[in-house]
Amino acid sequence: MEENAKIRVNDLNLSIGKQKILKNINLEIPERKITIILGPSGCGKTTFLKTLNRLTDLYPEMHVTGSITIDNDDILHTHKDITLLRQKMGLLSQRPYPLPMNIYNNVAYGLRISGRKKRRFLDKRVEHYLKQANLWDEVKDRLKDPASALSIGQQQRLCLARGLAVDPDIILADEPTSALDPISSEAIEKKFVELKQQYTIVMVTHVLRQARRIADYVVFMYLGEVIEQGTAEEIFQNPQQEITKQYLKGAFN
Amino acid sequence: MRRFRHTEEKLFRVLMFLSTNIIVISLGIIIFSILYKGLPSLTWEMVSQTPKGGFYFGKEGGILNAIIGSLYLAVASTVLALLIGLPVALMMNVHLIKYTKLVNGIRFLLDLLWGVPSIVYGAFGFTVMIYFGLKTSLLAGIITVTLFIIPIMVRAMDEVLKTIPRGLMETAMSLGSTSSEISYRVYLKQVIPGLVTAVLLSFGRAIGDAASVLFTTGYTDHIPTALGQPTATLPLAIFFQLSSPIPEVQNRAYASALVLTIIILATSILSRYFSKKYQKNRIKQ
């Protein structure tokens, strides 16, 4: 497919004991597009997303082989600092996990750990990223309040601001709207469409309608395998595989 | 069948009611008897003076030496145990998260140490003391008690840290944190109330234990002014006074027990107050 693939995945396999979770995944994820990984629950979408920023390191029982190349660097076998690699990717998880600190410090956290500690600089950046996540107007008068006091939709936008603040190239999102109300979900979706001007977005979802609304490129996964991949138009208008057709018809839900 | 289920329900209700009462009543009796026997002997003189000439025959003087001694000993060993124990607990739950077997091994070892009776720590401390040519002293007591409460503190902290959801770790990691940043910038803030409880539990054990200080700190009527001096402690003050045949002295043992109980109660209330203040940023589940 396109020349400007940001992430290339080759022969990726992941197993826990004898159970194979991901089987021979080969993928190319285009730069500055929204790539949606679609599939029913339990097909390995989330696990795949976690291999992309090596969160699989946390789970010693997971055995990963193959290669994932981001900017010409095989991140599964790299000698580079893994923390810097992770800062290239912002992560939004299924339910928001704000850090146990106040709103301001949540956004400033990533900047502080990368050594940028000047108060005036932080103030500006925090405001900038909170505005980017459409949260500034709601929280500007209570930046010192604990993040846990926000509603869950606000927390998810806070997590987005926090993820953007480490200045990533890639946004990984794992069903980021599944815990949110429709209005907050729509806000996140709109934001993603805006953000794709600057970022490569990889989003996991099992919500078909959501995929139709925002996807540029779609990867359909089923039982740990990539069944089909292509542009949104190709997959939604003219799917090649029988399983994809059935899923799109709603036979799985 | 239905009838049986009802009888079963009733039976268990009665059993649970009984066991709850056994606990509450025995606690009540303990507190009541300490108050009943100790309160009349608990005078200002008792808590503000060291023993005078005829103290152990029921004459003038107090147990200030033991109160101060116990506080020195318990505070110092709790602080030492915290300095050693907190990094261990965090390391087990953050840095070594991939090495499940190793961490479980450490847990098993700590549980074994938790089970070792304090008199054994006392005997061990005594041996070490003799090896280094130390006399019974505050320092020897602090070292022994620190060793004795470290497993308690680490395991109590470990249980709290284990409850932190994996998602918080993943989040902190995806922001590019190192393990130490996760430990000290994120995890600590999340579990401060639980950590305070762990420290408090260890403090209670440190101040209340008699066997580990019996050989190591000794006993004296003076308030210690240096680490090398022997030191009186409240549990031993209770023990010595209770073994006396004189009723006044025995009653003073209960008064000493009352002082010990009040110290533990006060630390408990204070630390609960402070841990509440720090838990406002905690992420709720």
Coordinates of C-alpha atoms in Angstrom, one line a residue:
Chain A
M1 CA 0.0 0.0 0.0
E2 CA 1.1 3.6 0.6
E3 CA 4.7 4.6 0.7
N4 CA 4.4 6.6 3.9
A5 CA 3.7 3.8 6.3
K6 CA 4.4 4.9 9.9
I7 CA 4.3 1.5 11.4
R8 CA 5.2 -1.8 9.7
V9 CA 4.4 -5.0 11.4
N10 CA 5.9 -8.2 10.1
D11 CA 5.1 -11.8 11.1
L12 CA 4.1 -10.8 14.5
N13 CA 3.1 -13.7 16.8
L14 CA 2.2 -13.5 20.4
S15 CA 1.4 -16.5 22.6
I16 CA 0.7 -17.2 26.3
G17 CA 1.9 -20.7 27.0
K18 CA 0.5 -22.8 24.2
Q19 CA -2.4 -20.4 23.5
K20 CA -1.8 -18.2 20.4
I21 CA -3.2 -14.8 20.9
L22 CA -1.9 -13.1 17.7
K23 CA -1.1 -15.2 14.6
N24 CA 1.2 -13.9 11.8
I25 CA 0.2 -10.3 11.8
N26 CA 1.4 -8.4 8.8
L27 CA 0.3 -4.8 8.6
E28 CA 1.2 -1.3 7.5
I29 CA -0.2 1.6 9.3
P30 CA -0.2 4.9 7.2
E31 CA 1.1 8.2 8.6
R32 CA -1.4 10.9 9.6
K33 CA -4.4 8.8 9.1
I34 CA -6.9 7.2 11.4
T35 CA -6.4 3.4 11.3
I36 CA -9.2 1.5 12.9
I37 CA -8.6 -2.0 14.2
L38 CA -12.0 -3.6 14.1
G39 CA -13.2 -6.9 15.4
P40 CA -15.4 -8.7 17.9
S41 CA -14.3 -8.9 21.6
G42 CA -11.5 -11.2 22.4
C43 CA -9.9 -11.2 19.0
G44 CA -6.6 -9.8 20.2
K45 CA -7.1 -6.1 19.3
T46 CA -6.1 -4.8 22.7
T47 CA -3.1 -7.1 22.9
F48 CA -2.0 -6.0 19.5
L49 CA -2.2 -2.3 20.6
K50 CA -0.1 -3.1 23.7
T51 CA 2.7 -4.7 21.6
L52 CA 3.0 -1.4 19.7
N53 CA 4.4 0.4 22.7
R54 CA 5.8 -2.6 24.4
L55 CA 3.4 -2.7 27.3
T56 CA 3.6 -6.4 26.8
D57 CA 6.9 -6.1 28.7
L58 CA 4.7 -6.0 31.8
Y59 CA 3.4 -9.5 31.2
P60 CA 6.2 -12.0 31.4
E61 CA 3.9 -14.8 30.3
M62 CA 3.5 -13.2 26.9
H63 CA 5.9 -14.4 24.3
V64 CA 6.3 -12.1 21.3
T65 CA 8.1 -12.8 18.0
G66 CA 8.3 -11.0 14.7
S67 CA 9.1 -7.3 14.2
I68 CA 7.4 -3.9 14.5
T69 CA 9.2 -1.2 12.7
I70 CA 8.5 2.5 13.6
D71 CA 10.6 5.1 11.8
N72 CA 13.0 2.5 10.6
D73 CA 13.6 1.1 14.1
D74 CA 12.5 -2.4 15.1
I75 CA 11.0 -1.6 18.5
L76 CA 10.8 -5.2 19.6
H77 CA 14.6 -5.6 19.3
T78 CA 15.8 -2.1 19.8
H79 CA 18.7 -1.0 21.9
K80 CA 17.2 2.4 22.4
D81 CA 15.7 3.7 25.6
I82 CA 12.3 2.1 25.8
T83 CA 10.9 5.0 27.8
L84 CA 11.7 7.5 25.0
L85 CA 10.1 5.1 22.5
R86 CA 6.9 5.0 24.6
Q87 CA 6.9 8.8 24.7
K88 CA 6.5 8.8 20.9
M89 CA 3.1 7.2 21.5
G90 CA 0.2 8.5 23.5
L91 CA -2.1 5.9 24.9
L92 CA -5.8 6.2 25.7
S93 CA -7.2 3.2 27.4
Q94 CA -10.7 1.8 27.7
R95 CA -11.4 3.5 30.9
P96 CA -9.5 6.7 31.8
Y97 CA -6.7 6.3 34.4
P98 CA -5.8 9.8 35.6
L99 CA -2.7 9.9 37.7
P100 CA -3.3 10.3 41.5
M101 CA -2.6 14.1 41.5
N102 CA -4.3 17.3 40.5
I103 CA -5.5 18.3 37.0
Y104 CA -2.5 20.5 36.3
N105 CA 0.0 18.0 37.4
N106 CA -1.6 15.3 35.3
V107 CA -0.8 17.2 32.2
A108 CA 2.5 18.5 33.4
Y109 CA 3.7 15.0 34.5
G110 CA 5.0 13.9 31.1
L111 CA 6.8 17.3 30.6
R112 CA 8.3 17.1 34.1
I113 CA 9.7 13.6 33.7
S114 CA 11.4 14.6 30.5
G115 CA 13.2 17.4 32.4
R116 CA 11.1 20.5 31.5
K117 CA 10.3 22.0 34.9
K118 CA 10.2 25.7 34.4
R119 CA 6.9 27.0 35.9
R120 CA 6.2 29.5 33.1
F121 CA 6.8 27.0 30.4
L122 CA 4.6 24.4 32.1
D123 CA 1.8 26.8 32.6
K124 CA 1.7 27.6 28.8
R125 CA 2.0 24.0 27.7
V126 CA -0.7 22.7 30.2
E127 CA -3.1 25.4 28.9
H128 CA -2.3 24.5 25.3
Y129 CA -2.9 20.8 25.6
L130 CA -6.0 21.2 27.8
K131 CA -7.4 23.4 25.0
Q132 CA -6.4 20.8 22.4
A133 CA -8.5 18.3 24.3
N134 CA -11.4 20.7 24.6
L135 CA -11.2 20.6 28.4
W136 CA -9.7 24.0 29.2
D137 CA -12.9 26.0 29.6
E138 CA -14.3 23.4 32.0
V139 CA -11.3 23.2 34.3
K140 CA -9.4 26.5 34.0
D141 CA -10.7 27.7 37.4
R142 CA -9.9 24.5 39.2
L143 CA -6.6 23.2 38.0
K144 CA -5.6 22.4 41.6
D145 CA -8.5 20.0 42.1
P146 CA -7.8 16.3 42.1
A147 CA -8.3 14.7 38.7
S148 CA -10.5 12.0 40.3
A149 CA -13.1 14.7 40.9
L150 CA -13.8 15.1 37.1
S151 CA -16.5 13.2 35.4
I152 CA -15.5 10.1 33.4
G153 CA -15.8 11.9 30.1
Q154 CA -13.7 14.8 31.3
Q155 CA -11.2 12.3 32.7
Q156 CA -10.8 10.7 29.3
R157 CA -10.2 14.1 27.7
L158 CA -7.7 14.8 30.5
C159 CA -5.9 11.6 29.6
L160 CA -5.9 12.8 25.9
A161 CA -4.3 16.1 27.0
R162 CA -1.8 14.3 29.1
G163 CA -0.9 11.9 26.3
L164 CA -0.5 14.8 23.8
A165 CA 1.7 16.7 26.2
V166 CA 4.6 14.3 25.8
D167 CA 4.6 15.3 22.2
P168 CA 4.0 11.9 20.5
D169 CA 3.8 11.1 16.8
I170 CA 1.3 8.4 17.3
I171 CA -1.9 8.1 19.3
L172 CA -2.9 4.6 20.4
A173 CA -6.5 4.4 21.5
D174 CA -8.1 1.3 23.0
E175 CA -11.9 1.7 22.7
P176 CA -11.5 5.2 24.1
T177 CA -15.2 5.9 24.1
S178 CA -16.5 2.6 25.5
A179 CA -17.0 4.0 29.0
L180 CA -18.3 7.4 27.9
D181 CA -21.7 8.9 27.2
P182 CA -22.7 9.7 23.6
I183 CA -21.8 13.4 23.8
S184 CA -18.4 12.8 25.3
S185 CA -17.8 10.1 22.7
E186 CA -18.7 12.4 19.9
A187 CA -16.3 15.0 21.3
I188 CA -13.5 12.5 21.3
E189 CA -14.3 11.3 17.7
K190 CA -14.3 14.9 16.4
K191 CA -11.1 15.6 18.1
F192 CA -9.5 12.5 16.5
V193 CA -10.5 13.7 13.0
E194 CA -8.9 17.1 13.8
L195 CA -5.8 15.5 15.3
K196 CA -5.0 13.3 12.3
Q197 CA -3.5 16.4 10.6
Q198 CA -0.6 16.0 13.0
Y199 CA -0.7 12.5 14.4
T200 CA -0.9 8.9 13.2
I201 CA -3.9 7.5 15.0
V202 CA -4.4 3.8 15.7
M203 CA -7.7 3.1 17.4
V204 CA -9.2 -0.2 18.5
T205 CA -13.0 -0.5 18.5
H206 CA -15.8 -3.0 18.1
V207 CA -18.3 -0.3 17.4
L208 CA -19.1 -0.5 13.7
R209 CA -20.8 2.8 13.4
Q210 CA -17.9 4.6 15.0
A211 CA -15.5 2.9 12.5
R212 CA -17.7 4.0 9.6
R213 CA -17.7 7.6 10.9
I214 CA -14.0 8.3 11.3
A215 CA -11.9 5.5 9.7
D216 CA -9.5 6.2 6.8
Y217 CA -8.0 2.8 6.9
V218 CA -9.5 -0.4 8.4
V219 CA -7.9 -3.6 9.7
F220 CA -10.4 -6.4 10.5
M221 CA -9.2 -8.9 13.0
Y222 CA -10.8 -12.2 14.0
L223 CA -9.5 -14.8 16.5
G224 CA -6.0 -13.3 16.5
E225 CA -5.6 -13.1 12.8
V226 CA -5.8 -10.1 10.4
I227 CA -8.6 -11.2 8.0
E228 CA -8.6 -8.1 5.8
Q229 CA -7.1 -4.7 5.6
G230 CA -7.6 -1.8 3.3
T231 CA -9.0 1.7 3.0
A232 CA -12.3 2.4 4.7
E233 CA -14.0 2.5 1.4
E234 CA -12.7 -0.9 0.3
I235 CA -13.6 -2.6 3.5
F236 CA -17.0 -1.1 4.0
Q237 CA -18.2 -1.0 0.4
N238 CA -16.6 -4.1 -1.0
P239 CA -15.3 -6.6 1.6
Q240 CA -13.6 -9.6 0.1
Q241 CA -13.8 -12.1 2.9
E242 CA -16.9 -13.9 4.0
I243 CA -16.3 -13.3 7.8
T244 CA -15.8 -9.6 7.2
K245 CA -19.1 -9.4 5.3
Q246 CA -20.9 -11.2 8.1
Y247 CA -19.4 -8.9 10.7
L248 CA -20.4 -5.8 8.7
K249 CA -23.9 -7.1 8.5
G250 CA -24.0 -7.3 12.2
A251 CA -24.0 -11.1 12.5
F252 CA -21.6 -11.0 15.4
N253 CA -23.5 -8.6 17.6
Chain B
M1 CA -35.1 -28.2 51.1
R2 CA -36.5 -24.8 51.8
R3 CA -36.7 -25.5 55.4
F4 CA -33.1 -26.7 55.5
R5 CA -31.9 -23.5 53.9
H6 CA -33.7 -21.5 56.5
T7 CA -32.2 -23.5 59.4
E8 CA -28.8 -23.2 57.8
E9 CA -29.2 -19.4 57.5
K10 CA -30.2 -19.2 61.2
L11 CA -27.4 -21.4 62.3
F12 CA -24.8 -19.3 60.6
R13 CA -26.3 -16.1 61.9
V14 CA -26.1 -17.4 65.4
L15 CA -22.5 -18.5 64.9
M16 CA -21.4 -15.2 63.5
F17 CA -23.2 -13.3 66.2
L18 CA -21.4 -15.4 68.9
S19 CA -18.0 -14.9 67.4
T20 CA -18.5 -11.2 67.0
N21 CA -19.5 -11.0 70.6
I22 CA -16.6 -13.1 71.9
I23 CA -14.2 -10.6 70.2
V24 CA -16.0 -7.4 71.3
I25 CA -16.6 -8.6 74.9
S26 CA -13.0 -9.8 75.4
L27 CA -11.7 -6.5 74.1
G28 CA -14.1 -4.7 76.4
I29 CA -12.9 -6.8 79.4
I30 CA -9.3 -6.0 78.6
I31 CA -9.8 -2.3 78.4
F32 CA -12.1 -2.3 81.4
S33 CA -9.6 -4.2 83.6
I34 CA -6.8 -1.9 82.6
L35 CA -8.9 1.1 83.3
Y36 CA -10.3 -0.3 86.6
K37 CA -7.0 -1.2 88.0
G38 CA -4.8 1.3 86.4
L39 CA -6.8 4.6 86.4
P40 CA -6.6 5.1 90.2
S41 CA -2.8 4.8 90.1
L42 CA -2.4 6.9 87.0
T43 CA -1.2 10.2 88.6
W44 CA 0.7 13.1 87.1
E45 CA 3.6 12.0 89.2
M46 CA 3.5 8.6 87.5
V47 CA 4.0 10.0 84.0
S48 CA 6.3 12.9 84.8
Q49 CA 8.9 11.4 87.1
T50 CA 11.6 8.8 86.9
P51 CA 11.6 6.1 89.6
K52 CA 12.8 7.3 93.0
G53 CA 14.3 5.3 95.8
G54 CA 11.3 3.4 97.0
F55 CA 9.4 3.2 93.7
Y56 CA 9.5 -0.6 93.4
F57 CA 8.1 -0.8 97.0
G58 CA 5.1 1.3 96.1
K59 CA 6.7 4.7 97.1
E60 CA 7.2 7.9 95.1
G61 CA 8.4 8.1 91.5
G62 CA 7.0 7.4 88.1
I63 CA 7.7 5.6 84.8
L64 CA 8.8 8.5 82.7
N65 CA 12.0 6.6 82.0
A66 CA 10.0 3.8 80.3
I67 CA 7.7 6.2 78.4
I68 CA 10.6 8.1 76.9
G69 CA 12.6 5.0 76.3
S70 CA 9.8 3.2 74.5
L71 CA 9.1 6.3 72.4
Y72 CA 12.8 6.6 71.4
L73 CA 13.0 3.0 70.6
A74 CA 9.8 2.7 68.6
V75 CA 10.1 5.9 66.7
A76 CA 13.7 5.2 65.7
S77 CA 13.1 1.7 64.6
T78 CA 9.9 2.6 62.7
V79 CA 11.8 5.3 60.8
L80 CA 14.7 2.9 60.1
A81 CA 12.3 0.2 59.0
L82 CA 10.4 2.6 56.8
L83 CA 13.7 3.7 55.1
I84 CA 14.6 0.1 54.4
G85 CA 11.1 -1.4 53.9
L86 CA 9.5 1.1 51.5
P87 CA 12.0 0.7 48.7
V88 CA 11.7 -3.1 49.1
A89 CA 8.0 -3.0 48.8
L90 CA 8.0 -0.7 45.8
M91 CA 10.7 -2.7 44.1
M92 CA 8.7 -5.9 44.5
N93 CA 5.6 -4.3 43.0
V94 CA 7.1 -2.1 40.3
H95 CA 10.7 -2.9 39.2
L96 CA 10.3 -6.7 39.6
I97 CA 6.8 -6.9 38.2
K98 CA 8.0 -9.2 35.4
Y99 CA 9.7 -11.6 37.8
T100 CA 6.6 -13.2 39.5
K101 CA 8.5 -16.2 40.8
L102 CA 11.2 -14.1 42.4
V103 CA 8.7 -11.8 44.0
N104 CA 6.7 -14.7 45.4
G105 CA 9.9 -16.1 46.8
I106 CA 10.6 -12.8 48.6
R107 CA 7.0 -12.8 49.9
F108 CA 7.4 -16.3 51.2
L109 CA 10.6 -15.4 53.0
L110 CA 9.1 -12.3 54.5
D111 CA 6.1 -14.4 55.7
L112 CA 8.5 -16.8 57.4
L113 CA 10.3 -13.9 59.1
W114 CA 6.9 -12.5 60.2
G115 CA 6.2 -15.8 61.9
V116 CA 9.4 -15.9 63.8
P117 CA 8.7 -15.2 67.5
S118 CA 10.2 -11.9 68.8
I119 CA 12.1 -13.7 71.5
V120 CA 14.2 -15.3 68.7
Y121 CA 14.9 -11.8 67.3
G122 CA 15.9 -10.9 70.8
A123 CA 18.3 -13.8 71.1
F124 CA 19.7 -13.0 67.7
G125 CA 20.2 -9.4 68.6
F126 CA 21.9 -10.5 71.8
T127 CA 24.3 -12.7 69.9
V128 CA 25.2 -9.9 67.4
M129 CA 25.6 -7.5 70.3
I130 CA 28.1 -9.8 72.0
Y131 CA 29.9 -10.4 68.8
F132 CA 30.5 -6.6 68.3
G133 CA 31.2 -6.2 72.0
L134 CA 28.2 -4.0 72.6
K135 CA 26.5 -3.7 76.0
T136 CA 22.7 -3.7 76.4
S137 CA 21.8 -0.4 74.9
L138 CA 19.3 1.7 73.1
L139 CA 21.2 1.1 69.9
A140 CA 21.1 -2.7 70.2
G141 CA 17.4 -2.5 70.9
I142 CA 16.7 -0.3 67.9
I143 CA 18.6 -2.6 65.6
T144 CA 16.8 -5.7 66.9
V145 CA 13.3 -4.1 66.8
T146 CA 14.0 -2.7 63.3
L147 CA 14.8 -6.2 62.0
F148 CA 11.8 -7.6 63.8
I149 CA 9.3 -5.1 62.2
I150 CA 10.7 -4.9 58.7
P151 CA 8.9 -8.1 57.5
I152 CA 5.7 -6.8 59.0
M153 CA 6.0 -3.4 57.4
V154 CA 7.1 -4.7 53.9
R155 CA 4.3 -7.3 53.7
A156 CA 1.7 -4.8 54.9
M157 CA 2.8 -2.3 52.3
D158 CA 3.1 -5.0 49.7
E159 CA -0.6 -6.0 50.2
V160 CA -1.6 -2.4 49.7
L161 CA 0.6 -1.9 46.6
K162 CA -0.8 -5.2 45.1
T163 CA -4.3 -3.6 44.9
I164 CA -3.2 -0.9 42.5
P165 CA -4.8 -1.7 39.1
R166 CA -2.5 -2.7 36.3
G167 CA -4.1 0.0 34.2
L168 CA -2.4 2.7 36.3
M169 CA 1.0 1.2 35.7
E170 CA 0.3 0.9 32.0
T171 CA -0.8 4.5 31.8
A172 CA 2.3 5.7 33.7
M173 CA 4.5 3.5 31.5
S174 CA 3.0 4.7 28.3
L175 CA 3.9 8.3 29.3
G176 CA 7.5 7.2 29.3
S177 CA 8.1 6.8 33.0
T178 CA 10.9 4.7 34.4
S179 CA 10.1 2.2 37.1
S180 CA 11.4 4.6 39.8
E181 CA 9.3 7.4 38.5
I182 CA 6.3 5.1 38.7
S183 CA 7.2 4.1 42.2
Y184 CA 7.8 7.5 43.7
R185 CA 5.7 9.9 41.6
V186 CA 2.6 7.8 41.0
Y187 CA 2.3 4.7 43.3
L188 CA 3.2 6.5 46.5
K189 CA 0.6 9.1 46.0
Q190 CA -2.1 6.5 45.2
V191 CA -1.5 4.4 48.4
I192 CA -0.4 6.9 51.1
P193 CA -3.4 6.0 53.4
G194 CA -2.5 2.3 53.2
L195 CA 1.2 2.9 53.7
V196 CA 0.3 5.0 56.9
T197 CA -1.6 2.0 58.2
A198 CA 1.4 -0.3 57.5
V199 CA 3.7 2.1 59.3
L200 CA 1.3 2.3 62.2
L201 CA 1.0 -1.4 62.5
S202 CA 4.7 -1.7 62.7
F203 CA 4.9 1.1 65.2
G204 CA 2.4 -0.7 67.4
R205 CA 4.4 -3.9 67.3
A206 CA 7.6 -2.0 68.0
I207 CA 6.4 -0.2 71.0
G208 CA 4.4 -3.2 72.4
D209 CA 7.0 -5.9 72.2
A210 CA 8.7 -7.1 75.4
A211 CA 10.7 -10.2 74.3
S212 CA 12.9 -8.5 71.6
V213 CA 14.1 -5.8 74.0
L214 CA 14.5 -8.0 77.1
F215 CA 18.2 -9.0 76.3
T216 CA 19.0 -6.1 74.1
T217 CA 18.0 -2.8 75.7
G218 CA 18.2 -3.9 79.3
Y219 CA 16.5 -1.7 81.9
T220 CA 17.4 1.4 83.9
D221 CA 15.8 4.1 86.0
H222 CA 17.4 6.9 84.0
I223 CA 16.3 8.5 80.8
P224 CA 18.9 7.6 78.2
T225 CA 21.0 10.5 76.9
A226 CA 23.0 8.5 74.4
L227 CA 22.5 5.5 72.1
G228 CA 25.1 3.5 74.0
Q229 CA 23.1 3.5 77.3
P230 CA 20.6 0.9 78.5
T231 CA 17.0 2.0 78.2
A232 CA 13.8 1.2 80.0
T233 CA 10.7 0.3 78.0
L234 CA 7.0 0.2 78.8
P235 CA 6.4 -3.5 78.1
L236 CA 9.2 -4.4 80.5
A237 CA 8.0 -1.8 83.0
I238 CA 4.7 -3.6 83.0
F239 CA 6.4 -7.0 83.3
F240 CA 8.6 -6.1 86.2
Q241 CA 5.9 -4.3 88.2
L242 CA 3.4 -7.0 87.6
S243 CA 5.8 -9.6 89.0
S244 CA 6.0 -7.7 92.3
P245 CA 4.1 -9.1 95.3
I246 CA 3.2 -5.5 96.4
P247 CA -0.4 -4.5 95.3
E248 CA 0.5 -0.8 94.8
V249 CA 3.2 -1.8 92.4
Q250 CA 0.9 -4.2 90.6
N251 CA -1.6 -1.5 90.1
R252 CA 1.1 0.7 88.7
A253 CA 1.7 -2.0 86.1
Y254 CA -1.9 -1.5 84.9
A255 CA -1.4 2.2 84.9
S256 CA 1.7 1.6 82.7
A257 CA -0.4 -0.6 80.4
L258 CA -2.9 2.2 80.2
V259 CA -0.2 4.7 79.2
L260 CA 1.0 2.3 76.5
T261 CA -2.6 1.9 75.2
I262 CA -3.1 5.6 75.1
I263 CA 0.1 6.2 73.1
I264 CA -0.9 3.6 70.5
L265 CA -4.4 5.1 70.3
A266 CA -3.1 8.6 69.9
T267 CA -0.7 7.7 67.1
S268 CA -3.5 5.8 65.4
I269 CA -5.9 8.7 65.5
L270 CA -3.2 11.2 64.4
S271 CA -2.1 9.2 61.5
R272 CA -5.6 8.5 60.3
Y273 CA -6.2 12.3 60.3
F274 CA -3.1 12.9 58.3
S275 CA -3.7 10.1 55.8
K276 CA -7.2 11.4 55.1
K277 CA -5.6 14.8 54.2
Y278 CA -3.4 13.1 51.6
Q279 CA -5.9 10.9 50.0
K280 CA -7.8 13.5 48.1
N281 CA -5.9 12.8 44.9
R282 CA -6.4 9.1 45.1
I283 CA -8.0 7.5 42.0
K284 CA -11.0 5.6 43.1
Q285 CA -11.9 2.3 41.6

